[in-house]
mmCIF file of C-alpha atoms in Angstrom:
data_model
loop_
_atom_site.group_PDB
_atom_site.id
_atom_site.type_symbol
_atom_site.label_atom_id
_atom_site.label_comp_id
_atom_site.label_asym_id
_atom_site.label_seq_id
_atom_site.Cartn_x
_atom_site.Cartn_y
_atom_site.Cartn_z
ATOM 1 C CA UNK N 247 -120.733 25.143 122.364
ATOM 2 C CA UNK N 248 -119.766 23.775 126.163
ATOM 3 C CA UNK N 249 -119.381 26.392 128.341
ATOM 4 C CA UNK N 250 -115.554 27.313 129.274
ATOM 5 C CA UNK N 251 -114.644 27.194 132.729
ATOM 6 C CA UNK N 252 -116.121 25.188 135.875
ATOM 7 C CA UNK N 253 -119.227 25.075 138.158
ATOM 8 C CA UNK N 254 -118.641 27.867 141.002
ATOM 9 C CA UNK N 255 -118.207 26.851 144.903
ATOM 10 C CA UNK N 256 -120.892 27.990 147.088
ATOM 11 C CA UNK N 257 -118.801 27.701 150.459
ATOM 12 C CA UNK N 258 -115.240 28.414 149.378
ATOM 13 C CA UNK N 259 -112.649 30.270 151.186
ATOM 14 C CA UNK N 260 -112.127 33.854 151.413
ATOM 15 C CA UNK N 261 -108.918 33.645 149.675
ATOM 16 C CA UNK N 262 -110.380 32.275 146.398
ATOM 17 C CA UNK N 263 -113.088 34.164 146.341
ATOM 18 C CA UNK N 264 -111.292 37.458 146.255
ATOM 19 C CA UNK N 265 -109.251 35.694 143.438
ATOM 20 C CA UNK N 266 -112.609 34.507 141.794
ATOM 21 C CA UNK N 267 -111.751 30.621 141.055
ATOM 22 C CA UNK N 268 -113.304 27.595 141.945
ATOM 23 C CA UNK N 269 -112.631 26.565 145.606
ATOM 24 C CA UNK N 270 -112.603 22.461 146.378
ATOM 25 C CA UNK N 271 -113.785 23.824 150.410
ATOM 26 C CA UNK N 272 -110.934 21.257 151.722
ATOM 27 C CA UNK N 273 -109.428 22.598 154.719
ATOM 28 C CA UNK N 274 -106.931 24.140 153.627
ATOM 29 C CA UNK N 275 -108.149 24.177 150.296
ATOM 30 C CA UNK N 276 -105.926 23.109 147.553
ATOM 31 C CA UNK N 277 -105.376 26.562 145.875
ATOM 32 C CA UNK N 278 -104.263 27.838 149.329
ATOM 33 C CA UNK N 279 -101.858 24.922 149.787
ATOM 34 C CA UNK N 280 -100.775 25.338 146.155
ATOM 35 C CA UNK N 281 -99.795 28.861 146.703
ATOM 36 C CA UNK N 282 -98.805 28.420 150.455
ATOM 37 C CA UNK N 283 -101.143 31.541 151.642
ATOM 38 C CA UNK N 284 -103.197 30.853 154.933
ATOM 39 C CA UNK N 285 -106.618 29.571 154.165
ATOM 40 C CA UNK N 286 -109.907 31.299 155.889
ATOM 41 C CA UNK N 287 -111.719 27.695 156.053
ATOM 42 C CA UNK N 288 -109.138 26.765 158.927
ATOM 43 C CA UNK N 289 -110.791 29.696 160.915
ATOM 44 C CA UNK N 290 -114.224 29.646 162.318
ATOM 45 C CA UNK N 291 -114.276 33.498 163.157
ATOM 46 C CA UNK N 292 -113.740 34.691 159.831
ATOM 47 C CA UNK N 293 -117.479 35.571 159.575
ATOM 48 C CA UNK N 294 -117.338 37.738 162.687
ATOM 49 C CA UNK N 295 -114.505 39.593 161.644
ATOM 50 C CA UNK N 296 -116.048 40.958 158.067
ATOM 51 C CA UNK N 297 -116.998 44.450 158.485
ATOM 52 C CA UNK N 298 -117.885 47.304 156.548
ATOM 53 C CA UNK N 299 -116.316 50.629 156.769
ATOM 54 C CA UNK N 300 -118.063 53.594 155.583
ATOM 55 C CA UNK N 301 -116.311 56.741 153.703
ATOM 56 C CA UNK N 302 -119.045 59.091 154.309
ATOM 57 C CA UNK N 303 -118.286 61.305 157.263
ATOM 58 C CA UNK N 304 -120.571 60.527 160.253
ATOM 59 C CA UNK N 305 -122.877 63.356 161.463
ATOM 60 C CA UNK N 306 -120.945 64.053 164.475
ATOM 61 C CA UNK N 307 -117.912 64.445 162.332
ATOM 62 C CA UNK N 308 -116.347 67.887 162.245
ATOM 63 C CA UNK N 309 -116.430 67.664 158.188
ATOM 64 C CA UNK N 310 -119.881 66.195 158.307
ATOM 65 C CA UNK N 311 -120.982 69.949 156.476
ATOM 66 C CA UNK N 312 -120.801 70.886 153.153
ATOM 67 C CA UNK N 313 -117.252 72.250 151.742
ATOM 68 C CA UNK N 314 -117.837 76.358 151.854
ATOM 69 C CA UNK N 315 -120.635 76.360 154.486
ATOM 70 C CA UNK N 316 -119.312 78.101 157.741
ATOM 71 C CA UNK N 317 -118.858 74.954 159.692
ATOM 72 C CA UNK N 318 -117.230 73.661 156.684
ATOM 73 C CA UNK N 319 -113.444 72.922 155.938
ATOM 74 C CA UNK N 320 -112.941 76.423 154.336
ATOM 75 C CA UNK N 321 -111.736 79.091 155.836
ATOM 76 C CA UNK N 322 -113.355 82.881 156.129
ATOM 77 C CA UNK N 323 -110.910 86.134 155.135
ATOM 78 C CA UNK N 324 -110.782 86.891 158.974
ATOM 79 C CA UNK N 325 -108.917 83.929 160.195
ATOM 80 C CA UNK N 326 -105.071 84.078 161.841
ATOM 81 C CA UNK N 327 -102.661 81.997 159.923
ATOM 82 C CA UNK N 328 -102.650 79.222 162.484
ATOM 83 C CA UNK N 329 -106.409 78.564 161.956
ATOM 84 C CA UNK N 330 -105.995 78.685 158.031
ATOM 85 C CA UNK N 331 -103.097 75.836 158.488
ATOM 86 C CA UNK N 332 -105.536 73.860 160.408
ATOM 87 C CA UNK N 333 -108.818 74.276 158.451
ATOM 88 C CA UNK N 334 -106.051 73.616 155.255
ATOM 89 C CA UNK N 335 -105.197 70.589 156.664
ATOM 90 C CA UNK N 336 -108.911 69.430 157.634
ATOM 91 C CA UNK N 337 -109.640 70.470 153.980
ATOM 92 C CA UNK N 338 -106.976 68.074 152.713
ATOM 93 C CA UNK N 339 -108.359 65.171 154.839
ATOM 94 C CA UNK N 340 -111.864 65.884 154.101
ATOM 95 C CA UNK N 341 -111.362 65.777 150.247
ATOM 96 C CA UNK N 342 -109.143 62.489 151.045
ATOM 97 C CA UNK N 343 -111.718 60.931 152.633
ATOM 98 C CA UNK N 344 -114.431 61.329 150.315
ATOM 99 C CA UNK N 345 -112.534 61.784 146.634
ATOM 100 C CA UNK N 346 -109.872 58.515 146.977
ATOM 101 C CA UNK N 347 -111.536 55.384 145.704
ATOM 102 C CA UNK N 348 -110.347 52.017 147.651
ATOM 103 C CA UNK N 349 -109.199 50.318 144.523
ATOM 104 C CA UNK N 350 -106.200 53.465 144.221
ATOM 105 C CA UNK N 351 -104.803 52.447 147.787
ATOM 106 C CA UNK N 352 -104.901 49.070 147.335
ATOM 107 C CA UNK N 353 -101.783 48.233 145.294
ATOM 108 C CA UNK N 354 -103.799 46.086 142.666
ATOM 109 C CA UNK N 355 -103.236 48.463 139.999
ATOM 110 C CA UNK N 356 -99.759 48.749 140.473
ATOM 111 C CA UNK N 357 -99.674 44.875 140.379
ATOM 112 C CA UNK N 358 -101.687 45.058 137.036
ATOM 113 C CA UNK N 359 -99.075 48.022 135.663
ATOM 114 C CA UNK N 360 -96.062 45.967 136.281
ATOM 115 C CA UNK N 361 -97.951 43.233 134.431
ATOM 116 C CA UNK N 362 -98.848 45.048 131.559
ATOM 117 C CA UNK N 363 -94.927 46.770 131.311
ATOM 118 C CA UNK N 364 -93.952 43.217 131.519
ATOM 119 C CA UNK N 365 -95.892 42.032 128.477
ATOM 120 C CA UNK N 366 -95.266 44.900 126.463
ATOM 121 C CA UNK N 367 -91.552 44.729 127.242
ATOM 122 C CA UNK N 368 -91.199 41.028 127.031
ATOM 123 C CA UNK N 369 -93.968 38.548 127.474
ATOM 124 C CA UNK N 370 -95.320 39.136 123.561
ATOM 125 C CA UNK N 371 -91.984 38.250 122.344
ATOM 126 C CA UNK N 372 -92.255 34.672 123.662
ATOM 127 C CA UNK N 373 -95.447 34.221 121.788
ATOM 128 C CA UNK N 374 -95.567 31.840 118.408
ATOM 129 C CA UNK N 375 -95.074 32.957 114.829
ATOM 130 C CA UNK N 376 -93.224 35.217 113.099
ATOM 131 C CA UNK N 377 -92.142 38.775 113.786
ATOM 132 C CA UNK N 378 -94.924 40.409 112.544
ATOM 133 C CA UNK N 379 -97.131 37.847 114.618
ATOM 134 C CA UNK N 380 -94.899 38.999 117.612
ATOM 135 C CA UNK N 381 -95.468 42.548 117.132
ATOM 136 C CA UNK N 382 -99.452 42.157 116.467
ATOM 137 C CA UNK N 383 -99.052 40.512 120.000
ATOM 138 C CA UNK N 384 -97.318 43.072 121.673
ATOM 139 C CA UNK N 385 -99.159 46.336 120.158
ATOM 140 C CA UNK N 386 -102.428 45.639 118.529
ATOM 141 C CA UNK N 387 -103.918 43.136 120.564
ATOM 142 C CA UNK N 388 -103.335 45.251 123.962
ATOM 143 C CA UNK N 389 -105.042 47.999 122.008
ATOM 144 C CA UNK N 390 -107.685 45.592 121.147
ATOM 145 C CA UNK N 391 -107.733 44.802 125.425
ATOM 146 C CA UNK N 392 -108.639 48.189 126.064
ATOM 147 C CA UNK N 393 -112.164 47.753 124.990
ATOM 148 C CA UNK N 394 -112.554 44.104 125.910
ATOM 149 C CA UNK N 395 -112.047 43.513 129.648
ATOM 150 C CA UNK N 396 -111.482 39.806 129.209
ATOM 151 C CA UNK N 397 -109.022 39.938 126.598
ATOM 152 C CA UNK N 398 -107.317 42.506 129.068
ATOM 153 C CA UNK N 399 -107.491 40.048 131.735
ATOM 154 C CA UNK N 400 -106.004 37.174 129.561
ATOM 155 C CA UNK N 401 -102.868 39.785 128.670
ATOM 156 C CA UNK N 402 -102.170 40.169 132.235
ATOM 157 C CA UNK N 403 -102.654 36.409 133.299
ATOM 158 C CA UNK N 404 -99.902 35.454 130.247
ATOM 159 C CA UNK N 405 -97.621 37.829 131.602
ATOM 160 C CA UNK N 406 -98.174 37.179 135.524
ATOM 161 C CA UNK N 407 -97.214 33.310 134.399
ATOM 162 C CA UNK N 408 -94.039 34.116 132.413
ATOM 163 C CA UNK N 409 -93.046 36.347 135.349
ATOM 164 C CA UNK N 410 -93.615 33.242 137.698
ATOM 165 C CA UNK N 411 -91.772 31.230 135.018
ATOM 166 C CA UNK N 412 -88.525 33.134 134.856
ATOM 167 C CA UNK N 413 -88.777 34.307 138.638
ATOM 168 C CA UNK N 414 -88.833 31.227 140.792
ATOM 169 C CA UNK N 415 -88.278 33.019 143.895
ATOM 170 C CA UNK N 416 -91.757 35.073 143.473
ATOM 171 C CA UNK N 417 -93.508 31.928 141.324
ATOM 172 C CA UNK N 418 -96.286 32.118 143.947
ATOM 173 C CA UNK N 419 -96.944 35.239 143.779
ATOM 174 C CA UNK N 420 -97.232 35.320 140.273
ATOM 175 C CA UNK N 421 -99.428 32.308 140.115
ATOM 176 C CA UNK N 422 -102.010 33.556 142.431
ATOM 177 C CA UNK N 423 -102.117 36.704 139.657
ATOM 178 C CA UNK N 424 -102.287 34.899 137.081
ATOM 179 C CA UNK N 425 -105.082 32.586 138.411
ATOM 180 C CA UNK N 426 -107.242 35.616 139.224
ATOM 181 C CA UNK N 427 -106.644 36.936 135.828
ATOM 182 C CA UNK N 428 -107.333 33.853 134.121
ATOM 183 C CA UNK N 429 -110.724 33.491 136.284
ATOM 184 C CA UNK N 430 -111.981 37.373 135.192
ATOM 185 C CA UNK N 431 -110.935 36.232 131.708
ATOM 186 C CA UNK N 432 -113.015 32.762 131.324
ATOM 187 C CA UNK N 433 -116.311 34.911 133.104
ATOM 188 C CA UNK N 434 -115.890 37.394 130.549
ATOM 189 C CA UNK N 435 -115.219 34.846 127.611
ATOM 190 C CA UNK N 436 -118.431 33.267 128.487
ATOM 191 C CA UNK N 437 -120.338 36.215 128.242
ATOM 192 C CA UNK N 438 -119.049 37.476 125.316
ATOM 193 C CA UNK N 439 -119.082 34.325 123.060
ATOM 194 C CA UNK N 440 -122.960 34.724 123.127
ATOM 195 C CA UNK N 441 -123.133 37.984 120.809
ATOM 196 C CA UNK N 442 -119.928 36.533 118.651
ATOM 197 C CA UNK N 443 -119.907 38.699 115.405
ATOM 198 C CA UNK N 444 -117.564 40.874 113.484
ATOM 199 C CA UNK N 445 -117.044 43.543 116.352
ATOM 200 C CA UNK N 446 -115.639 41.107 118.948
ATOM 201 C CA UNK N 447 -114.301 38.150 116.874
ATOM 202 C CA UNK N 448 -110.750 39.399 117.143
ATOM 203 C CA UNK N 449 -110.685 39.939 120.858
ATOM 204 C CA UNK N 450 -112.510 36.865 121.280
ATOM 205 C CA UNK N 451 -109.965 35.034 119.225
ATOM 206 C CA UNK N 452 -106.819 36.867 120.974
ATOM 207 C CA UNK N 453 -108.238 35.807 124.255
ATOM 208 C CA UNK N 454 -109.265 32.241 123.827
ATOM 209 C CA UNK N 455 -105.638 31.850 122.552
ATOM 210 C CA UNK N 456 -104.184 33.396 125.589
ATOM 211 C CA UNK N 457 -106.418 31.523 127.892
ATOM 212 C CA UNK N 458 -105.443 28.004 126.314
ATOM 213 C CA UNK N 459 -101.702 28.972 127.007
ATOM 214 C CA UNK N 460 -102.636 30.097 130.252
ATOM 215 C CA UNK N 461 -104.131 26.802 131.007
ATOM 216 C CA UNK N 462 -101.157 24.978 130.043
ATOM 217 C CA UNK N 463 -98.765 27.229 131.786
ATOM 218 C CA UNK N 464 -100.635 27.328 135.123
ATOM 219 C CA UNK N 465 -102.211 23.936 135.429
ATOM 220 C CA UNK N 466 -103.438 22.782 138.996
ATOM 221 C CA UNK N 467 -101.704 19.141 138.275
ATOM 222 C CA UNK N 468 -99.532 18.126 135.142
ATOM 223 C CA UNK N 469 -101.846 14.817 134.806
ATOM 224 C CA UNK N 470 -104.071 13.459 132.386
ATOM 225 C CA UNK N 471 -107.346 14.437 133.957
ATOM 226 C CA UNK N 472 -106.469 18.093 133.789
ATOM 227 C CA UNK N 473 -105.203 17.716 130.146
ATOM 228 C CA UNK N 474 -108.487 16.518 129.045
ATOM 229 C CA UNK N 475 -109.909 19.492 130.539
ATOM 230 C CA UNK N 476 -107.840 21.869 128.896
ATOM 231 C CA UNK N 477 -108.908 19.831 125.640
ATOM 232 C CA UNK N 478 -111.928 21.285 126.378
ATOM 233 C CA UNK N 479 -110.678 24.966 126.275
ATOM 234 C CA UNK N 480 -109.089 24.162 123.114
ATOM 235 C CA UNK N 481 -112.402 22.762 121.447
ATOM 236 C CA UNK N 482 -114.006 26.344 122.866
ATOM 237 C CA UNK N 483 -111.211 28.117 121.036
ATOM 238 C CA UNK N 484 -111.804 26.018 117.841
ATOM 239 C CA UNK N 485 -115.286 27.174 117.851
ATOM 240 C CA UNK N 486 -114.391 30.708 117.875
ATOM 241 C CA UNK N 487 -111.909 30.202 115.021
ATOM 242 C CA UNK N 488 -114.408 28.403 113.051
ATOM 243 C CA UNK N 489 -116.821 30.923 113.309
ATOM 244 C CA UNK N 490 -114.915 34.217 112.845
ATOM 245 C CA UNK N 491 -111.981 32.831 110.908
ATOM 246 C CA UNK N 492 -113.665 34.997 107.723
ATOM 247 C CA UNK N 493 -113.399 38.111 109.715
ATOM 248 C CA UNK N 494 -110.182 37.415 111.369
ATOM 249 C CA UNK N 495 -108.471 36.850 107.811
ATOM 250 C CA UNK N 496 -109.790 40.526 107.185
ATOM 251 C CA UNK N 497 -108.844 41.968 110.420
ATOM 252 C CA UNK N 498 -105.897 43.455 112.406
ATOM 253 C CA UNK N 499 -104.896 39.747 113.508
ATOM 254 C CA UNK N 500 -104.659 37.850 110.036
ATOM 255 C CA UNK N 501 -100.696 37.566 110.280
ATOM 256 C CA UNK N 502 -101.326 35.455 113.338
ATOM 257 C CA UNK N 503 -103.275 32.510 111.699
ATOM 258 C CA UNK N 504 -101.889 33.080 108.038
ATOM 259 C CA UNK N 505 -99.937 29.773 107.330
ATOM 260 C CA UNK N 506 -96.271 30.120 106.612
ATOM 261 C CA UNK N 507 -94.866 29.696 103.216
ATOM 262 C CA UNK N 508 -92.420 27.420 101.907
ATOM 263 C CA UNK N 509 -89.554 29.774 102.332
ATOM 264 C CA UNK N 510 -90.204 30.207 106.123
ATOM 265 C CA UNK N 511 -90.321 26.600 106.991
ATOM 266 C CA UNK N 512 -87.312 24.570 108.440
ATOM 267 C CA UNK N 513 -86.959 20.830 107.268
ATOM 268 C CA UNK N 514 -88.706 18.517 109.876
ATOM 269 C CA UNK N 515 -86.212 16.721 112.157
ATOM 270 C CA UNK N 516 -85.456 13.302 111.698
ATOM 271 C CA UNK N 517 -87.096 12.360 115.646
ATOM 272 C CA UNK N 518 -90.343 14.534 114.172
ATOM 273 C CA UNK N 519 -90.213 12.133 110.960
ATOM 274 C CA UNK N 520 -90.181 8.994 112.859
ATOM 275 C CA UNK N 521 -92.833 10.291 115.289
ATOM 276 C CA UNK N 522 -95.095 10.806 112.467
ATOM 277 C CA UNK N 523 -94.409 6.971 111.324
ATOM 278 C CA UNK N 524 -95.606 5.975 114.587
ATOM 279 C CA UNK N 525 -98.517 8.097 114.591
ATOM 280 C CA UNK N 526 -99.462 6.640 111.430
ATOM 281 C CA UNK N 527 -99.007 3.029 112.979
ATOM 282 C CA UNK N 528 -101.450 4.199 115.944
ATOM 283 C CA UNK N 529 -104.419 3.876 113.416
ATOM 284 C CA UNK N 530 -104.370 0.430 112.727
ATOM 285 C CA UNK N 531 -107.383 -2.048 113.927
ATOM 286 C CA UNK N 532 -106.566 -3.998 116.504
ATOM 287 C CA UNK N 533 -108.266 -7.659 117.350
ATOM 288 C CA UNK N 534 -108.802 -6.977 121.158
ATOM 289 C CA UNK N 535 -110.784 -3.845 120.774
ATOM 290 C CA UNK N 536 -114.655 -3.486 120.641
ATOM 291 C CA UNK N 537 -115.922 -2.569 117.132
ATOM 292 C CA UNK N 538 -117.339 0.973 118.687
ATOM 293 C CA UNK N 539 -114.166 1.556 120.644
ATOM 294 C CA UNK N 540 -111.895 0.972 117.557
ATOM 295 C CA UNK N 541 -113.695 3.082 115.076
ATOM 296 C CA UNK N 542 -113.368 6.210 117.958
ATOM 297 C CA UNK N 543 -109.582 5.190 118.617
ATOM 298 C CA UNK N 544 -108.941 4.585 114.840
ATOM 299 C CA UNK N 545 -110.642 8.185 113.700
ATOM 300 C CA UNK N 546 -108.557 10.141 116.789
ATOM 301 C CA UNK N 547 -105.218 8.210 115.436
ATOM 302 C CA UNK N 548 -105.616 9.439 111.701
ATOM 303 C CA UNK N 549 -107.134 12.888 113.122
ATOM 304 C CA UNK N 550 -103.343 13.044 115.146
ATOM 305 C CA UNK N 551 -101.564 11.760 112.223
ATOM 306 C CA UNK N 552 -103.281 14.601 110.038
ATOM 307 C CA UNK N 553 -102.876 17.662 112.244
ATOM 308 C CA UNK N 554 -99.113 16.660 112.791
ATOM 309 C CA UNK N 555 -98.646 15.990 108.801
ATOM 310 C CA UNK N 556 -100.428 19.364 108.108
ATOM 311 C CA UNK N 557 -98.691 21.449 110.910
ATOM 312 C CA UNK N 558 -94.941 20.156 109.326
ATOM 313 C CA UNK N 559 -96.364 21.709 105.854
ATOM 314 C CA UNK N 560 -97.655 24.764 106.999
ATOM 315 C CA UNK N 561 -96.103 25.926 110.613
ATOM 316 C CA UNK N 562 -92.776 26.988 111.627
ATOM 317 C CA UNK N 563 -93.495 25.464 114.662
ATOM 318 C CA UNK N 564 -95.487 21.982 113.791
ATOM 319 C CA UNK N 565 -95.002 20.381 117.256
ATOM 320 C CA UNK N 566 -96.710 23.233 118.802
ATOM 321 C CA UNK N 567 -99.395 23.477 116.133
ATOM 322 C CA UNK N 568 -100.182 19.873 115.870
ATOM 323 C CA UNK N 569 -100.363 20.009 119.819
ATOM 324 C CA UNK N 570 -102.990 22.490 119.755
ATOM 325 C CA UNK N 571 -105.005 21.325 116.793
ATOM 326 C CA UNK N 572 -105.712 17.411 117.730
ATOM 327 C CA UNK N 573 -107.682 18.429 120.633
ATOM 328 C CA UNK N 574 -110.207 20.563 118.463
ATOM 329 C CA UNK N 575 -110.780 17.785 116.142
ATOM 330 C CA UNK N 576 -111.802 15.041 118.821
ATOM 331 C CA UNK N 577 -115.181 13.751 119.392
ATOM 332 C CA UNK N 578 -117.307 13.322 122.637
ATOM 333 C CA UNK N 579 -117.420 9.647 122.442
ATOM 334 C CA UNK N 580 -113.454 9.658 122.351
ATOM 335 C CA UNK N 581 -113.020 12.082 125.240
ATOM 336 C CA UNK N 582 -115.160 9.752 127.325
ATOM 337 C CA UNK N 583 -112.815 7.004 126.286
ATOM 338 C CA UNK N 584 -109.940 9.178 127.553
ATOM 339 C CA UNK N 585 -111.413 9.929 130.776
ATOM 340 C CA UNK N 586 -112.461 6.112 131.430
ATOM 341 C CA UNK N 587 -108.785 5.130 130.602
ATOM 342 C CA UNK N 588 -109.595 1.698 130.873
ATOM 343 C CA UNK N 589 -108.794 0.889 126.772
ATOM 344 C CA UNK N 590 -105.091 0.429 126.310
ATOM 345 C CA UNK N 591 -105.001 1.313 122.880
ATOM 346 C CA UNK N 592 -106.731 4.526 123.616
ATOM 347 C CA UNK N 593 -104.115 5.155 126.366
ATOM 348 C CA UNK N 594 -101.318 4.453 124.045
ATOM 349 C CA UNK N 595 -102.420 6.801 121.537
ATOM 350 C CA UNK N 596 -102.835 9.475 124.327
ATOM 351 C CA UNK N 597 -99.046 8.462 125.399
ATOM 352 C CA UNK N 598 -98.307 9.664 121.546
ATOM 353 C CA UNK N 599 -100.048 12.812 121.976
ATOM 354 C CA UNK N 600 -98.454 13.632 125.253
ATOM 355 C CA UNK N 601 -95.045 12.913 123.851
ATOM 356 C CA UNK N 602 -95.974 15.523 121.237
ATOM 357 C CA UNK N 603 -96.475 18.147 123.862
ATOM 358 C CA UNK N 604 -93.215 17.151 125.335
ATOM 359 C CA UNK N 605 -91.760 17.677 122.011
ATOM 360 C CA UNK N 606 -93.078 21.106 121.930
ATOM 361 C CA UNK N 607 -92.158 21.667 125.733
ATOM 362 C CA UNK N 608 -88.601 21.751 125.076
ATOM 363 C CA UNK N 609 -89.111 25.198 122.907
ATOM 364 C CA UNK N 610 -92.367 26.817 124.355
ATOM 365 C CA UNK N 611 -92.146 27.827 128.225
ATOM 366 C CA UNK N 612 -95.975 27.809 129.004
ATOM 367 C CA UNK N 613 -95.784 23.736 128.219
ATOM 368 C CA UNK N 614 -92.670 23.471 130.038
ATOM 369 C CA UNK N 615 -94.550 22.182 132.984
ATOM 370 C CA UNK N 616 -95.947 18.976 131.121
ATOM 371 C CA UNK N 617 -92.053 17.361 130.314
ATOM 372 C CA UNK N 618 -92.365 13.732 131.697
ATOM 373 C CA UNK N 619 -96.272 13.652 131.285
ATOM 374 C CA UNK N 620 -96.201 10.431 128.835
ATOM 375 C CA UNK N 621 -94.745 8.623 131.335
ATOM 376 C CA UNK N 622 -97.709 9.161 133.584
ATOM 377 C CA UNK N 623 -100.610 8.405 131.203
#
């Protein structure tokens, strides 16, 4: 299975390194332009300003000796009240300097608490699925996240993306948090996938699912090139699901992947039924195509038809299910044709998928940014 994410940049800006995301190394870099923050690559003196701060008192400090020794901050019984106050204040300063970790004063943990509160109170209710599935996302998934940091990062990224969606005035701020946690989640996912098994399959499934939604929600640009990159992530999720589905079906997240029964399904709209006919027509051969390209395109078109029909039959959210399913079925040769973008029939099929994605975007906030993508194919 291909590694999730992308290659590292070696000379990126300070902001991208702090957020652990890939920097394009432009001056200013694309990420800093997008989030409207100052890029360190515009300054030539950043390296000179870097310094390290020791938390250990220096040898000449009045508190350098061990507490409880005659020269330490503790007070001996014979001292006056003024001396007691003075040395008490010194003791407080001493323990603050050696016991307060840097992350406690940085405010980052407060940001994460805000994101976790929003997720458990609101964001998890926007997940696909029936009420029982939403409850699993809101309670069981965070509990699993305490044991698997990559899942916790995926949760916090999803929450930050939702806050960016509903709070436009602070969207840039929340997008930075989402990008930071998404990068950390991908790093942890890549590491954990090497040991996929019954013990971690549930966390990997949930983390991969959230990572996909985060990728749709916070794409750097809404283009076909980025969409094809998301396809690669979807294929990675498919690897996790196909390998672990027997374990997941018997585990705490079973209701998330369980197909809906007939009583829970809505009759497909006339628009969706008409669209299904268009997808079926896309599998017809064309005399202008090469034999190799035509075979690959016809197979991909049939896979799109099957994904949509299966989603209509088994899911209460068929457009979203089909949009997430089709990319996982694509073979490498068709993905290469998509990247080349020179075959008009392949572009027509991609446009059909993008229209399906636009149908889903009217219902799901994390795909809302992709409205209008079919006109750019």
